[in-house]
Amino acid sequence: DFTLLNSRLNGSFDVYERKTLDMLTSGDAMPGILGASAPERNGADLSTKGWELVLNWNDHIGDFTYGIGFTLSDSKSKITKYDNPTGSLKTHYVGETIGEIWGYETEGFIDTEEKRDYINDNGIQQYFYNGAWKLGDIQYRDINNDGKVDRGNYTLDDHGDLKVIGNNQAHYNYGISLNAGWKGLSVSAFFQGVGKRDFMPSGYMFWQFSDAWGNIQEHQLDTWSVDNTNAYYPQLEAAANRNYENQTKYLQNGAYIRLKNLSVSYELPKQWLKHTFIENARFTLSGRNLWTWTNLIKPYDPEIMVQPIDPEDGTEAKTIDTRIKNGLFYPLKREFAIGVALNF
């Protein structure tokens, strides 16, 4: 903690490590004849390391006062104990960084007949789809050069062509506060944001016709064709799930900055009120969620994002988190307010 320059600059910097011990996890597998799931047990440990910086500057120039505040923090959590002797990626494992997104590396589109025939004739992407791959479909990269693209045994020692392509936890969380005042007029603003975060969307709000739900959204119109080979989406086909795997091409950048609050107020000079019964009068105009900058694809909101479904396990499909991940959430509202405060 420090205070400098006649108390105009104040700040603090914290570094910490938090250990969470004996967390509840699923119990050992039981025979099916038991007819019930195993009870949970205290079988996992977690270590979180992080830091936080806070800076504040307050000063005045004559009647003009102003202040600037800045906060920046980051943390990372890793599992240090977990009973997973096979190293299965269907559950947690020692050394896992919380928020890992596993997926495939995108080679590009299958944009020539030679690529299409080679993939089909050699069964390179047969793991995803046993039928005929088409022009405009996704071509996944054979990272381990074994002549096929798959997940291997889906373990730490053998995960085929899967790799960690991102992390859905928010990193470098920051906030910026500004305020200024001059002769009864005051202005304040607060910005918040995230410097780094990855997001893997799914569902029909991202993928066209990915299930029984109907219309194509405006942001889904840029699809591959022989006349549009630089498109964002693959060739248009209903329920073409072979193209919808977690992958680098469609991993979203969830970094953002948002103007959360802006307020402008004015207090009438007291001499204007000396012949009235009013001692003080203040008028305020304020707004919330007025502006956002992000590269995240619409209609997703960078402030409302969650853990993605495991690429091999759809058990989260009925959770609220998944509904948000699929774009099914009520968006943040842009709000305006006018206020008058009178003291008699």
Coordinates of N, CA, C and O in Angstrom, one line a residue, residues 82-260:
Y82 N -6.7 -35.0 -7.5 CA -8.0 -35.5 -8.0 C -7.7 -37.0 -8.4 O -6.7 -37.3 -9.0
D83 N -8.7 -37.8 -8.0 CA -8.5 -39.2 -8.2 C -9.0 -39.5 -9.7 O -10.2 -39.8 -9.9
N84 N -8.0 -39.6 -10.6 CA -8.3 -39.9 -12.0 C -7.1 -40.6 -12.5 O -6.3 -40.1 -13.2
P85 N -6.9 -41.9 -12.1 CA -5.7 -42.6 -12.4 C -5.5 -42.9 -13.9 O -4.3 -43.0 -14.3
T86 N -6.5 -42.9 -14.7 CA -6.4 -43.1 -16.1 C -6.1 -41.9 -16.9 O -5.8 -41.9 -18.1
G87 N -6.2 -40.7 -16.2 CA -6.0 -39.4 -17.0 C -7.2 -39.1 -17.9 O -6.9 -38.4 -18.9
S88 N -8.4 -39.6 -17.7 CA -9.5 -39.4 -18.6 C -9.8 -37.9 -18.6 O -9.8 -37.2 -17.6
L89 N -10.1 -37.5 -19.9 CA -10.5 -36.1 -20.1 C -12.0 -35.9 -19.9 O -12.5 -34.8 -20.1
K90 N -12.7 -36.9 -19.5 CA -14.2 -36.8 -19.3 C -14.4 -36.2 -17.9 O -15.5 -35.9 -17.5
T91 N -13.4 -36.1 -17.1 CA -13.5 -35.5 -15.7 C -12.2 -34.7 -15.5 O -11.4 -34.4 -16.4
H92 N -12.1 -34.2 -14.3 CA -11.0 -33.4 -13.9 C -9.7 -34.2 -13.8 O -9.8 -35.4 -13.6
Y93 N -8.6 -33.5 -13.8 CA -7.3 -34.2 -13.6 C -6.3 -33.3 -13.0 O -6.4 -32.1 -13.0
V94 N -5.3 -33.9 -12.3 CA -4.2 -33.1 -11.7 C -3.5 -32.3 -12.7 O -3.0 -32.9 -13.7
G95 N -3.3 -31.0 -12.4 CA -2.6 -30.2 -13.4 C -3.5 -29.4 -14.3 O -3.1 -28.5 -15.0
E96 N -4.8 -29.7 -14.2 CA -5.8 -29.0 -15.1 C -6.0 -27.6 -14.7 O -6.1 -27.3 -13.5
T97 N -5.9 -26.7 -15.6 CA -6.2 -25.3 -15.4 C -7.7 -25.1 -15.5 O -8.3 -25.4 -16.6
I98 N -8.4 -24.6 -14.5 CA -9.8 -24.4 -14.6 C -10.2 -23.5 -15.7 O -9.7 -22.4 -15.9
G99 N -11.2 -24.0 -16.5 CA -11.6 -23.2 -17.7 C -11.1 -23.7 -19.0 O -11.4 -23.1 -20.0
E100 N -10.3 -24.8 -19.0 CA -9.7 -25.2 -20.3 C -10.8 -25.6 -21.3 O -11.8 -26.2 -21.0
I101 N -10.6 -25.2 -22.5 CA -11.5 -25.5 -23.6 C -10.6 -26.5 -24.6 O -9.7 -26.0 -25.1
W102 N -11.1 -27.7 -24.7 CA -10.4 -28.6 -25.6 C -11.2 -28.6 -26.9 O -12.4 -28.5 -27.0
G103 N -10.4 -28.7 -28.0 CA -11.0 -28.7 -29.3 C -10.0 -29.1 -30.4 O -8.8 -29.5 -30.1
Y104 N -10.4 -28.9 -31.6 CA -9.5 -29.3 -32.7 C -9.0 -28.0 -33.4 O -9.6 -26.9 -33.4
E105 N -7.9 -28.2 -34.1 CA -7.4 -27.1 -34.9 C -8.0 -27.1 -36.3 O -8.0 -28.1 -36.9
T106 N -8.5 -26.0 -36.7 CA -9.1 -25.9 -38.0 C -8.1 -25.7 -39.1 O -7.3 -24.7 -39.1
E107 N -8.1 -26.6 -40.1 CA -7.2 -26.4 -41.2 C -7.7 -25.4 -42.2 O -7.0 -24.6 -42.8
G108 N -9.1 -25.4 -42.3 CA -9.7 -24.5 -43.2 C -11.0 -25.1 -43.8 O -11.5 -26.1 -43.2
F109 N -11.4 -24.7 -44.9 CA -12.5 -25.4 -45.6 C -12.0 -26.4 -46.6 O -10.9 -26.3 -47.1
I110 N -12.8 -27.4 -46.8 CA -12.5 -28.4 -47.9 C -13.0 -27.6 -49.2 O -14.1 -27.6 -49.6
D111 N -12.0 -27.0 -49.9 CA -12.4 -26.1 -50.9 C -12.0 -26.6 -52.3 O -12.1 -25.8 -53.3
T112 N -11.4 -27.8 -52.4 CA -11.1 -28.3 -53.7 C -11.6 -29.8 -53.8 O -11.7 -30.4 -52.7
E113 N -11.8 -30.2 -55.0 CA -12.2 -31.6 -55.1 C -11.1 -32.6 -54.7 O -11.4 -33.7 -54.2
E114 N -9.9 -32.2 -54.9 CA -8.7 -33.0 -54.5 C -8.8 -33.3 -53.0 O -8.6 -34.4 -52.5
K115 N -9.0 -32.2 -52.2 CA -9.0 -32.3 -50.8 C -10.2 -33.2 -50.4 O -10.1 -34.1 -49.5
R116 N -11.4 -33.0 -51.0 CA -12.6 -33.7 -50.6 C -12.4 -35.2 -50.9 O -12.7 -36.0 -50.0
D117 N -11.8 -35.5 -52.1 CA -11.7 -36.9 -52.4 C -10.6 -37.6 -51.5 O -10.8 -38.8 -51.1
Y118 N -9.6 -36.9 -51.2 CA -8.5 -37.5 -50.3 C -9.1 -37.8 -49.0 O -8.8 -38.8 -48.4
I119 N -9.9 -36.9 -48.4 CA -10.4 -37.1 -47.1 C -11.4 -38.2 -47.1 O -11.4 -39.1 -46.2
N120 N -12.3 -38.3 -48.1 CA -13.3 -39.4 -48.2 C -12.6 -40.7 -48.5 O -13.0 -41.7 -47.9
D121 N -11.7 -40.8 -49.4 CA -11.1 -42.0 -49.8 C -10.3 -42.7 -48.7 O -10.2 -43.9 -48.6
N122 N -9.7 -41.8 -47.8 CA -8.8 -42.3 -46.8 C -9.5 -42.3 -45.4 O -8.8 -42.7 -44.4
G123 N -10.7 -41.9 -45.3 CA -11.4 -41.9 -44.1 C -10.8 -41.1 -43.0 O -10.9 -41.4 -41.8
I124 N -10.2 -39.9 -43.4 CA -9.4 -39.1 -42.5 C -10.3 -38.5 -41.4 O -9.9 -38.4 -40.2
Q125 N -11.5 -38.1 -41.7 CA -12.4 -37.5 -40.7 C -13.6 -38.4 -40.5 O -14.7 -37.9 -40.1
Q126 N -13.4 -39.7 -40.6 CA -14.5 -40.6 -40.4 C -15.0 -40.6 -39.0 O -16.2 -41.0 -38.7
Y127 N -14.2 -40.2 -38.0 CA -14.6 -40.2 -36.6 C -15.8 -39.3 -36.4 O -16.7 -39.6 -35.6
F128 N -15.9 -38.2 -37.2 CA -16.9 -37.2 -37.0 C -18.2 -37.6 -37.8 O -19.3 -37.3 -37.5
Y129 N -17.9 -38.2 -39.0 CA -19.0 -38.4 -40.0 C -18.6 -39.5 -40.9 O -17.5 -39.4 -41.6
N130 N -19.4 -40.5 -41.0 CA -19.0 -41.7 -41.8 C -19.5 -41.5 -43.3 O -19.2 -42.4 -44.1
G131 N -20.2 -40.5 -43.5 CA -20.7 -40.2 -44.9 C -19.7 -39.5 -45.7 O -18.5 -39.4 -45.4
A132 N -20.1 -39.0 -46.9 CA -19.3 -38.3 -47.8 C -19.2 -36.8 -47.4 O -20.2 -36.1 -47.3
W133 N -17.9 -36.4 -47.1 CA -17.7 -34.9 -46.9 C -17.8 -34.2 -48.1 O -17.5 -34.7 -49.2
K134 N -18.2 -32.9 -48.0 CA -18.6 -32.1 -49.2 C -17.7 -30.9 -49.3 O -17.0 -30.5 -48.3
L135 N -17.7 -30.2 -50.5 CA -17.0 -29.0 -50.6 C -17.7 -28.0 -49.7 O -18.9 -27.9 -49.6
G136 N -16.9 -27.2 -49.0 CA -17.4 -26.2 -48.0 C -17.5 -26.7 -46.6 O -17.9 -26.0 -45.7
D137 N -17.2 -28.0 -46.4 CA -17.2 -28.6 -45.0 C -15.9 -28.1 -44.4 O -14.9 -27.7 -45.1
I138 N -15.8 -28.3 -43.1 CA -14.6 -28.0 -42.3 C -13.5 -29.1 -42.5 O -13.8 -30.3 -42.5
Q139 N -12.3 -28.7 -42.7 CA -11.2 -29.6 -42.6 C -10.4 -29.4 -41.3 O -9.9 -28.3 -41.1
Y140 N -10.4 -30.5 -40.5 CA -9.6 -30.4 -39.3 C -8.2 -30.9 -39.5 O -7.9 -31.7 -40.4
R141 N -7.3 -30.4 -38.7 CA -5.9 -30.6 -38.8 C -5.5 -31.9 -38.1 O -5.8 -32.2 -36.9
D142 N -4.7 -32.8 -38.8 CA -4.2 -34.0 -38.2 C -2.9 -33.6 -37.5 O -1.8 -33.7 -38.0
I143 N -3.0 -33.3 -36.2 CA -1.9 -32.8 -35.4 C -0.8 -33.8 -35.2 O 0.4 -33.6 -35.3
N144 N -1.3 -35.1 -34.9 CA -0.3 -36.1 -34.6 C 0.2 -36.9 -35.8 O 0.9 -37.9 -35.7
N145 N -0.3 -36.5 -37.0 CA 0.2 -37.1 -38.2 C 0.0 -38.6 -38.3 O 0.9 -39.3 -38.8
D146 N -1.1 -39.1 -37.8 CA -1.4 -40.5 -37.9 C -2.3 -40.9 -39.0 O -2.8 -42.0 -39.1
G147 N -2.7 -39.9 -39.9 CA -3.5 -40.2 -41.0 C -5.0 -40.1 -40.8 O -5.8 -40.5 -41.6
K148 N -5.4 -39.7 -39.6 CA -6.8 -39.6 -39.2 C -6.9 -38.5 -38.2 O -6.0 -38.1 -37.5
V149 N -8.1 -37.9 -38.1 CA -8.4 -36.9 -37.1 C -9.5 -37.5 -36.1 O -10.6 -37.8 -36.5
D150 N -9.1 -37.6 -34.8 CA -10.0 -38.1 -33.8 C -9.5 -37.7 -32.5 O -8.6 -36.9 -32.3
R151 N -10.2 -38.2 -31.4 CA -9.8 -37.9 -30.1 C -9.0 -38.9 -29.4 O -8.7 -38.8 -28.2
G152 N -8.5 -39.9 -30.1 CA -7.7 -41.0 -29.5 C -8.5 -41.7 -28.4 O -9.7 -42.0 -28.6
N153 N -7.9 -42.0 -27.3 CA -8.6 -42.6 -26.2 C -9.2 -41.6 -25.2 O -9.7 -41.9 -24.1
Y154 N -9.1 -40.3 -25.6 CA -9.6 -39.2 -24.8 C -9.0 -39.2 -23.4 O -9.7 -39.1 -22.4
T155 N -7.7 -39.4 -23.3 CA -7.0 -39.3 -22.1 C -5.8 -38.3 -22.2 O -5.5 -37.9 -23.3
L156 N -5.2 -38.0 -21.1 CA -4.0 -37.1 -21.1 C -2.9 -37.7 -22.0 O -2.2 -37.0 -22.7
D157 N -2.7 -39.0 -21.9 CA -1.6 -39.6 -22.7 C -2.0 -39.9 -24.1 O -1.1 -40.0 -25.0
D158 N -3.3 -39.9 -24.4 CA -3.7 -40.2 -25.8 C -5.0 -39.4 -26.1 O -6.1 -40.0 -25.9
H159 N -4.8 -38.2 -26.5 CA -6.0 -37.4 -26.9 C -6.1 -37.1 -28.3 O -6.7 -36.1 -28.8
G160 N -5.4 -37.9 -29.1 CA -5.5 -37.8 -30.6 C -5.1 -36.4 -31.1 O -4.0 -35.9 -30.8
D161 N -6.1 -35.8 -31.8 CA -5.8 -34.4 -32.3 C -6.4 -33.3 -31.5 O -6.4 -32.2 -32.0
L162 N -7.0 -33.7 -30.4 CA -7.5 -32.6 -29.5 C -6.4 -31.9 -28.8 O -5.3 -32.5 -28.6
K163 N -6.6 -30.7 -28.5 CA -5.6 -29.9 -27.7 C -6.4 -28.8 -27.0 O -7.6 -28.5 -27.3
V164 N -5.7 -28.2 -26.0 CA -6.3 -27.0 -25.3 C -6.3 -25.8 -26.3 O -5.2 -25.4 -26.6
I165 N -7.4 -25.3 -26.7 CA -7.4 -24.2 -27.6 C -7.8 -22.9 -27.0 O -7.7 -21.8 -27.6
G166 N -8.2 -22.9 -25.7 CA -8.5 -21.7 -25.0 C -8.9 -21.9 -23.6 O -8.8 -23.0 -23.1
N167 N -9.4 -20.8 -23.0 CA -9.8 -20.9 -21.6 C -10.9 -19.9 -21.4 O -10.9 -18.8 -21.8
N168 N -12.0 -20.5 -20.8 CA -13.2 -19.6 -20.7 C -13.3 -18.8 -19.4 O -14.3 -18.0 -19.2
Q169 N -12.2 -18.8 -18.6 CA -12.2 -17.9 -17.4 C -11.8 -16.5 -17.8 O -11.0 -16.3 -18.7
A170 N -12.4 -15.5 -17.1 CA -12.0 -14.1 -17.3 C -10.7 -13.8 -16.7 O -10.4 -14.0 -15.6
H171 N -9.8 -13.2 -17.6 CA -8.5 -12.8 -17.1 C -8.3 -11.3 -17.4 O -8.8 -10.8 -18.3
Y172 N -7.5 -10.7 -16.5 CA -7.2 -9.3 -16.6 C -8.5 -8.5 -16.5 O -8.8 -7.7 -17.3
N173 N -9.2 -8.8 -15.4 CA -10.4 -8.0 -15.1 C -10.0 -6.6 -14.7 O -9.1 -6.4 -13.9
Y174 N -10.7 -5.6 -15.3 CA -10.3 -4.2 -14.9 C -11.5 -3.3 -14.8 O -12.6 -3.6 -15.3
G175 N -11.3 -2.2 -14.1 CA -12.3 -1.2 -14.0 C -11.7 0.2 -14.0 O -10.5 0.4 -13.5
I176 N -12.3 1.1 -14.6 CA -11.8 2.5 -14.7 C -12.9 3.5 -14.3 O -14.1 3.4 -14.8
S177 N -12.7 4.3 -13.2 CA -13.6 5.3 -12.8 C -13.1 6.7 -13.0 O -11.9 6.9 -12.8
L178 N -14.0 7.5 -13.5 CA -13.6 8.9 -13.8 C -14.6 9.8 -13.1 O -15.8 9.5 -13.1
N179 N -14.2 10.9 -12.6 CA -15.1 11.9 -12.0 C -14.5 13.3 -12.1 O -13.2 13.4 -12.1
A180 N -15.3 14.3 -12.3 CA -14.9 15.7 -12.4 C -16.0 16.6 -11.9 O -17.2 16.2 -12.0
G181 N -15.6 17.7 -11.3 CA -16.6 18.6 -10.8 C -16.1 20.1 -11.0 O -14.9 20.4 -10.9
W182 N -17.1 21.0 -11.2 CA -16.8 22.4 -11.4 C -18.0 23.2 -11.1 O -19.0 23.1 -11.8
K183 N -18.0 24.0 -10.0 CA -19.0 24.9 -9.6 C -20.4 24.3 -9.8 O -21.3 24.8 -10.5
G184 N -20.7 23.2 -9.1 CA -22.0 22.6 -9.0 C -22.3 21.6 -10.1 O -23.2 20.8 -10.0
L185 N -21.4 21.6 -11.1 CA -21.6 20.6 -12.2 C -20.6 19.4 -11.9 O -19.4 19.6 -11.7
S186 N -21.1 18.2 -12.0 CA -20.3 17.1 -11.7 C -20.6 16.0 -12.8 O -21.8 15.8 -13.2
V187 N -19.6 15.2 -13.1 CA -19.7 14.1 -14.1 C -18.9 13.0 -13.6 O -17.8 13.1 -13.0
S188 N -19.5 11.8 -13.7 CA -18.8 10.6 -13.2 C -19.1 9.5 -14.2 O -20.2 9.4 -14.9
A189 N -18.1 8.6 -14.4 CA -18.3 7.5 -15.4 C -17.5 6.3 -14.8 O -16.5 6.4 -14.1
F190 N -18.1 5.1 -15.1 CA -17.4 3.8 -14.7 C -17.4 2.9 -15.9 O -18.4 2.6 -16.5
F191 N -16.2 2.4 -16.3 CA -16.0 1.4 -17.3 C -15.5 0.1 -16.6 O -14.7 0.2 -15.7
Q192 N -16.0 -1.0 -17.2 CA -15.4 -2.3 -16.7 C -15.2 -3.1 -17.9 O -15.7 -2.9 -19.0
G193 N -14.3 -4.1 -17.8 CA -14.0 -5.0 -18.9 C -13.2 -6.2 -18.5 O -12.7 -6.3 -17.3
V194 N -12.9 -7.0 -19.5 CA -12.0 -8.2 -19.4 C -11.0 -8.1 -20.5 O -11.4 -7.9 -21.6
G195 N -9.7 -8.3 -20.1 CA -8.7 -8.2 -21.1 C -8.5 -9.5 -22.0 O -8.1 -9.4 -23.1
K196 N -8.9 -10.7 -21.4 CA -8.7 -11.9 -22.1 C -9.7 -12.9 -21.6 O -9.8 -13.2 -20.4
R197 N -10.4 -13.5 -22.6 CA -11.3 -14.6 -22.3 C -11.7 -15.3 -23.6 O -12.0 -14.6 -24.6
D198 N -11.8 -16.6 -23.6 CA -12.2 -17.3 -24.7 C -13.6 -17.9 -24.5 O -14.0 -18.2 -23.4
F199 N -14.3 -18.1 -25.6 CA -15.7 -18.6 -25.5 C -16.0 -19.4 -26.8 O -15.7 -19.0 -27.9
M200 N -16.6 -20.6 -26.5 CA -16.9 -21.5 -27.6 C -18.4 -21.7 -27.6 O -19.0 -22.4 -26.9
P201 N -19.1 -20.9 -28.5 CA -20.6 -21.0 -28.5 C -21.1 -22.3 -29.2 O -20.3 -23.0 -29.9
S202 N -22.4 -22.5 -29.1 CA -23.0 -23.7 -29.7 C -24.5 -23.4 -29.9 O -25.0 -22.4 -29.5
G203 N -25.2 -24.4 -30.4 CA -26.6 -24.3 -30.6 C -27.0 -23.5 -31.8 O -26.2 -22.9 -32.5
Y204 N -28.3 -23.4 -32.0 CA -28.8 -22.8 -33.2 C -28.7 -21.3 -33.3 O -28.8 -20.7 -34.4
M205 N -28.4 -20.6 -32.2 CA -28.1 -19.2 -32.2 C -26.7 -18.9 -32.8 O -26.5 -17.8 -33.2
F206 N -25.9 -19.9 -32.9 CA -24.6 -19.8 -33.5 C -24.5 -20.5 -34.8 O -24.1 -20.0 -35.8
W207 N -24.9 -21.8 -34.8 CA -24.8 -22.7 -36.0 C -26.2 -22.7 -36.7 O -27.2 -23.0 -36.0
Q208 N -26.2 -22.5 -38.0 CA -27.4 -22.5 -38.7 C -28.0 -23.9 -38.7 O -27.3 -24.9 -39.0
F209 N -29.3 -24.0 -38.4 CA -30.0 -25.3 -38.5 C -29.3 -26.4 -37.7 O -29.3 -27.5 -38.2
S210 N -28.8 -26.1 -36.6 CA -28.0 -27.1 -35.8 C -29.0 -28.1 -35.1 O -28.6 -29.1 -34.7
D211 N -30.3 -27.7 -35.0 CA -31.3 -28.6 -34.5 C -32.6 -28.3 -35.1 O -32.7 -27.7 -36.2
A212 N -33.7 -28.6 -34.5 CA -35.0 -28.5 -35.1 C -35.5 -27.0 -35.2 O -36.5 -26.8 -35.8
W213 N -34.8 -26.1 -34.5 CA -35.3 -24.7 -34.5 C -35.0 -24.1 -35.9 O -34.1 -24.4 -36.6
G214 N -35.9 -23.2 -36.2 CA -36.1 -22.7 -37.6 C -35.1 -21.7 -38.2 O -34.2 -22.1 -38.9
N215 N -35.4 -20.4 -38.1 CA -34.8 -19.4 -39.0 C -33.3 -19.2 -38.8 O -32.7 -19.4 -37.8
I216 N -32.7 -18.8 -39.9 CA -31.3 -18.4 -39.9 C -31.2 -17.0 -39.4 O -32.1 -16.1 -39.8
Q217 N -30.3 -16.7 -38.5 CA -30.1 -15.4 -38.0 C -29.3 -14.5 -39.0 O -28.5 -15.1 -39.8
E218 N -29.3 -13.2 -38.8 CA -28.6 -12.4 -39.8 C -27.1 -12.6 -39.8 O -26.5 -12.6 -40.8
H219 N -26.5 -12.9 -38.5 CA -25.1 -13.1 -38.5 C -24.7 -14.4 -39.0 O -23.5 -14.7 -39.1
Q220 N -25.6 -15.3 -39.5 CA -25.3 -16.6 -40.0 C -25.3 -16.7 -41.5 O -25.2 -17.7 -42.1
L221 N -25.5 -15.5 -42.2 CA -25.7 -15.5 -43.6 C -24.4 -15.7 -44.5 O -24.5 -16.1 -45.6
D222 N -23.2 -15.5 -43.9 CA -22.0 -15.6 -44.6 C -21.5 -17.0 -44.7 O -20.7 -17.5 -43.9
T223 N -22.1 -17.8 -45.6 CA -21.8 -19.2 -45.7 C -21.0 -19.5 -46.9 O -21.0 -18.8 -47.9
W224 N -20.2 -20.6 -46.9 CA -19.3 -21.0 -48.0 C -20.1 -21.4 -49.2 O -21.1 -22.1 -49.2
S225 N -19.6 -21.0 -50.4 CA -20.1 -21.4 -51.7 C -19.0 -21.3 -52.6 O -17.9 -20.7 -52.3
V226 N -19.1 -21.8 -53.9 CA -18.1 -21.7 -54.9 C -17.8 -20.2 -55.2 O -16.7 -19.9 -55.7
D227 N -18.8 -19.4 -55.0 CA -18.6 -17.9 -55.2 C -18.3 -17.2 -54.0 O -18.1 -15.9 -54.0
N228 N -18.2 -17.8 -52.8 CA -17.9 -17.1 -51.6 C -17.0 -18.1 -50.7 O -17.4 -18.6 -49.7
T229 N -15.8 -18.3 -51.2 CA -14.8 -19.2 -50.6 C -14.2 -18.7 -49.3 O -13.6 -19.4 -48.6
N230 N -14.3 -17.3 -49.1 CA -13.7 -16.7 -47.9 C -14.8 -16.5 -46.8 O -14.7 -15.6 -46.0
A231 N -15.8 -17.3 -46.9 CA -16.9 -17.2 -45.9 C -16.5 -17.5 -44.5 O -15.5 -18.1 -44.2
Y232 N -17.4 -17.1 -43.6 CA -17.1 -17.4 -42.1 C -17.6 -18.8 -41.8 O -17.0 -19.5 -41.1
Y233 N -18.8 -19.1 -42.3 CA -19.5 -20.4 -41.9 C -19.3 -21.4 -43.1 O -19.0 -21.0 -44.2
P234 N -19.4 -22.7 -42.7 CA -19.3 -23.8 -43.7 C -20.5 -23.7 -44.7 O -21.4 -22.9 -44.5
Q235 N -20.5 -24.6 -45.7 CA -21.6 -24.6 -46.6 C -22.9 -24.9 -45.8 O -22.9 -25.6 -44.8
L236 N -24.0 -24.4 -46.3 CA -25.2 -24.4 -45.6 C -25.9 -25.8 -45.7 O -26.2 -26.2 -46.8
E237 N -26.1 -26.4 -44.6 CA -26.8 -27.7 -44.6 C -27.4 -28.0 -43.2 O -26.8 -27.7 -42.2
A238 N -28.6 -28.5 -43.2 CA -29.3 -28.7 -41.9 C -28.6 -29.7 -41.1 O -28.2 -30.8 -41.6
A239 N -28.4 -29.4 -39.8 CA -27.8 -30.4 -38.8 C -26.5 -31.0 -39.3 O -26.3 -32.2 -39.2
A240 N -25.6 -30.2 -39.9 CA -24.3 -30.7 -40.3 C -23.4 -30.7 -39.2 O -22.4 -30.0 -39.1
N241 N -23.7 -31.6 -38.2 CA -22.9 -31.6 -36.9 C -21.5 -31.9 -37.1 O -20.7 -31.6 -36.2
R242 N -21.1 -32.5 -38.2 CA -19.7 -32.8 -38.4 C -18.8 -31.5 -38.5 O -17.6 -31.5 -38.2
N243 N -19.4 -30.4 -38.8 CA -18.7 -29.1 -38.8 C -18.8 -28.3 -37.5 O -18.1 -27.3 -37.4
Y244 N -19.5 -28.8 -36.5 CA -19.8 -28.0 -35.3 C -18.9 -28.4 -34.1 O -19.2 -28.0 -33.0
E245 N -17.8 -29.1 -34.3 CA -16.9 -29.4 -33.2 C -16.3 -28.2 -32.6 O -16.1 -27.2 -33.3
N246 N -15.9 -28.3 -31.4 CA -15.1 -27.2 -30.8 C -13.8 -27.1 -31.6 O -13.1 -28.1 -31.8
Q247 N -13.5 -25.9 -32.1 CA -12.4 -25.7 -33.0 C -11.9 -24.3 -33.0 O -12.6 -23.4 -32.6
T248 N -10.6 -24.1 -33.4 CA -10.0 -22.8 -33.3 C -10.6 -21.8 -34.2 O -10.7 -20.6 -33.8
K249 N -11.2 -22.2 -35.3 CA -11.8 -21.1 -36.2 C -12.9 -20.4 -35.6 O -13.1 -19.2 -35.8
Y250 N -13.7 -21.1 -34.8 CA -14.9 -20.5 -34.2 C -14.8 -20.1 -32.7 O -15.8 -19.8 -32.1
L251 N -13.6 -20.3 -32.2 CA -13.4 -19.9 -30.8 C -13.5 -18.3 -30.8 O -12.8 -17.6 -31.5
Q252 N -14.3 -17.8 -29.9 CA -14.6 -16.4 -29.8 C -13.7 -15.7 -28.8 O -13.3 -16.2 -27.8
N253 N -13.4 -14.5 -29.2 CA -12.6 -13.6 -28.3 C -13.6 -12.8 -27.4 O -14.4 -12.0 -27.9
G254 N -13.6 -13.1 -26.1 CA -14.6 -12.5 -25.2 C -14.1 -11.3 -24.5 O -14.8 -10.8 -23.5
A255 N -13.0 -10.7 -24.9 CA -12.5 -9.5 -24.3 C -13.5 -8.4 -24.6 O -14.1 -8.3 -25.7
Y256 N -13.6 -7.4 -23.6 CA -14.5 -6.3 -23.9 C -14.3 -5.2 -22.9 O -13.6 -5.3 -21.9
I257 N -14.8 -4.0 -23.3 CA -14.9 -2.9 -22.4 C -16.3 -2.3 -22.5 O -16.8 -2.2 -23.6
R258 N -16.9 -1.9 -21.4 CA -18.3 -1.5 -21.4 C -18.4 -0.3 -20.4 O -17.9 -0.3 -19.3
L259 N -19.1 0.7 -20.9 CA -19.4 1.9 -20.1 C -20.6 1.5 -19.3 O -21.8 1.5 -19.8
K260 N -20.4 1.1 -18.0 CA -21.5 0.6 -17.2 C -22.4 1.8 -16.6 O -23.6 1.6 -16.6

